[in-house]
Amino acid sequence: MNYERRSASSIQGAFTVPGDKSISHRALLFSSLAKGKSEIKGLSTGADVKSTMSCLRQLGVKIEESGGAFKVYGEGKWAFSKPGSMIDSGNSGTTMRLLTGILAGQKFESAITGDETLRKRPMQRIVGPLSEMGARIVGSDNMTAPLRIFPVERLRGIRYELPLPSAQVKSSILLAGMFAEGETIVIEPVESRDHTERMLRLRKTSGPSGLETRIASDYEVMPAEYDVAGDISSAAFFLAAGAILPNSSVTARGITLNPTRTGFLDILESMGAKVKIENVREAAGEPLGDVTVSHSDLKGVEIGGEMIPRLIDEIPVIGILAAFAKGETIVRDAHDLRRKESDRIVAVVDNLDAMGGEVQELDDGFVVNGTGHLVGAEIDTYKDHRIAMAFAVAGLAAEGVTTIKNAEWAQISFPEFYDILEGLIVRDRKTSVAK
Ligand code: S3P
């Protein structure tokens, strides 16, 4: 499917996005590890979370849906059954990395694979530490999926310093830790999203090399009721559009405000957008609230260091904001963007360049000189949901027609994206859509 978009003069209104993808994966995984019934409301509707669900079903977990809520009948961390075939994580890196941590501790052999993109993504970052714990995992070339996981007598707890901030790696090791003999400690030099620690209520302390998180070998996950907050990474596309387009103001209702995820809101503010946060509350140990962003003249910013993990998934749409901000925006220290669903540095730079943006590629990021002007172009999605959605936002503000090729990749995290976008557009001049 192609998505064609002409410029819009403004967007207005309030919207609700489906549940946060990171929290949704974890709610399903942790409910499956628990003994008893858990209930999940507001689960992400994206294909990635469906992948986690189908992997868990392959492992014998009973999951039922009724009226949009999910019931998970966990039977405890040792009760998974040997899958009849290879487990398929689809496009989802979180599914593969977290689930491998669980599978490494099981008493049966398993194998896990993914789609063409996921099979190219690096798995050594989990296989390294899991092997130190005594796991036996065999991968393909360059330690990529499919991964074959052989049973071992018992994993051993380790103390592991993460070489790069990664919530997926951290969570994978912590999950393996609950099957290991002795305590497992993960140390992060820079904090990454902490949903796992919050949901499992793990002890965190600050040590000499960074934040230390511990899990005991006899850790038992409790069944719970999860009410998943809206995904800030999905809301970010509309909030960015509200900041760029004149006379715009949009409100995201009930999105996660976990401080390890809100770097995008901080950057919007430092670029000069008006950001209002209201109705802050808590659900299942996670803060959430309503966020309104209104247009204002934007200016370029420098983004790097500890800020990067707090907005890693929002960097593509920050590239679009930068094109409409006065002066230079520099993104650095984001080398891992090259290892996401696509090489997001290349995808942002090439597509902005195709739209007439002034952009330069860096090894670990990019520099955009904001000219306030883009022209419609054919966008290569690079089979990446966030590239499709970021450039649909660019299309709203660009002159002429922008065509997002293979726009359906958005369904990986946010199937409702184009419909919500269309609903927010103020139709006071000629706009057109063709699918
Ligand atoms: C995620 C962590 C991040 C993020 C991804 C989801 C998670 O990846 O980019 O979309 O749910 O743990 P890394 O942990 O690899 O940085």
Coordinates of N, CA and C in Angstrom, one line a residue, residues 24 159 226 228 259 288 328 343 370 378:
S24 N 3.5 -3.5 26.8 CA 2.6 -4.6 26.4 C 3.4 -6.0 26.3
R159 N 27.3 -11.0 37.3 CA 27.3 -9.5 37.5 C 27.7 -9.0 36.1
Y226 N -2.9 -5.5 34.6 CA -2.2 -4.4 33.9 C -3.1 -3.6 33.1
V228 N -2.4 -0.9 30.5 CA -1.2 -0.3 29.8 C -1.5 1.1 29.3
P259 N 9.8 8.5 33.2 CA 10.9 9.4 32.8 C 12.0 8.8 31.9
L288 N 1.3 8.1 33.9 CA 0.8 8.4 32.6 C 0.0 9.8 32.7
E328 N 20.7 24.6 13.3 CA 21.2 23.2 13.2 C 20.7 22.3 14.3
D343 N 18.6 0.6 9.2 CA 19.6 1.6 9.6 C 19.0 3.0 9.6
G370 N 17.9 23.2 9.5 CA 16.5 23.5 9.3 C 16.3 24.7 8.3
E378 N 9.0 10.6 -3.2 CA 8.7 9.2 -2.9 C 9.6 8.7 -1.7

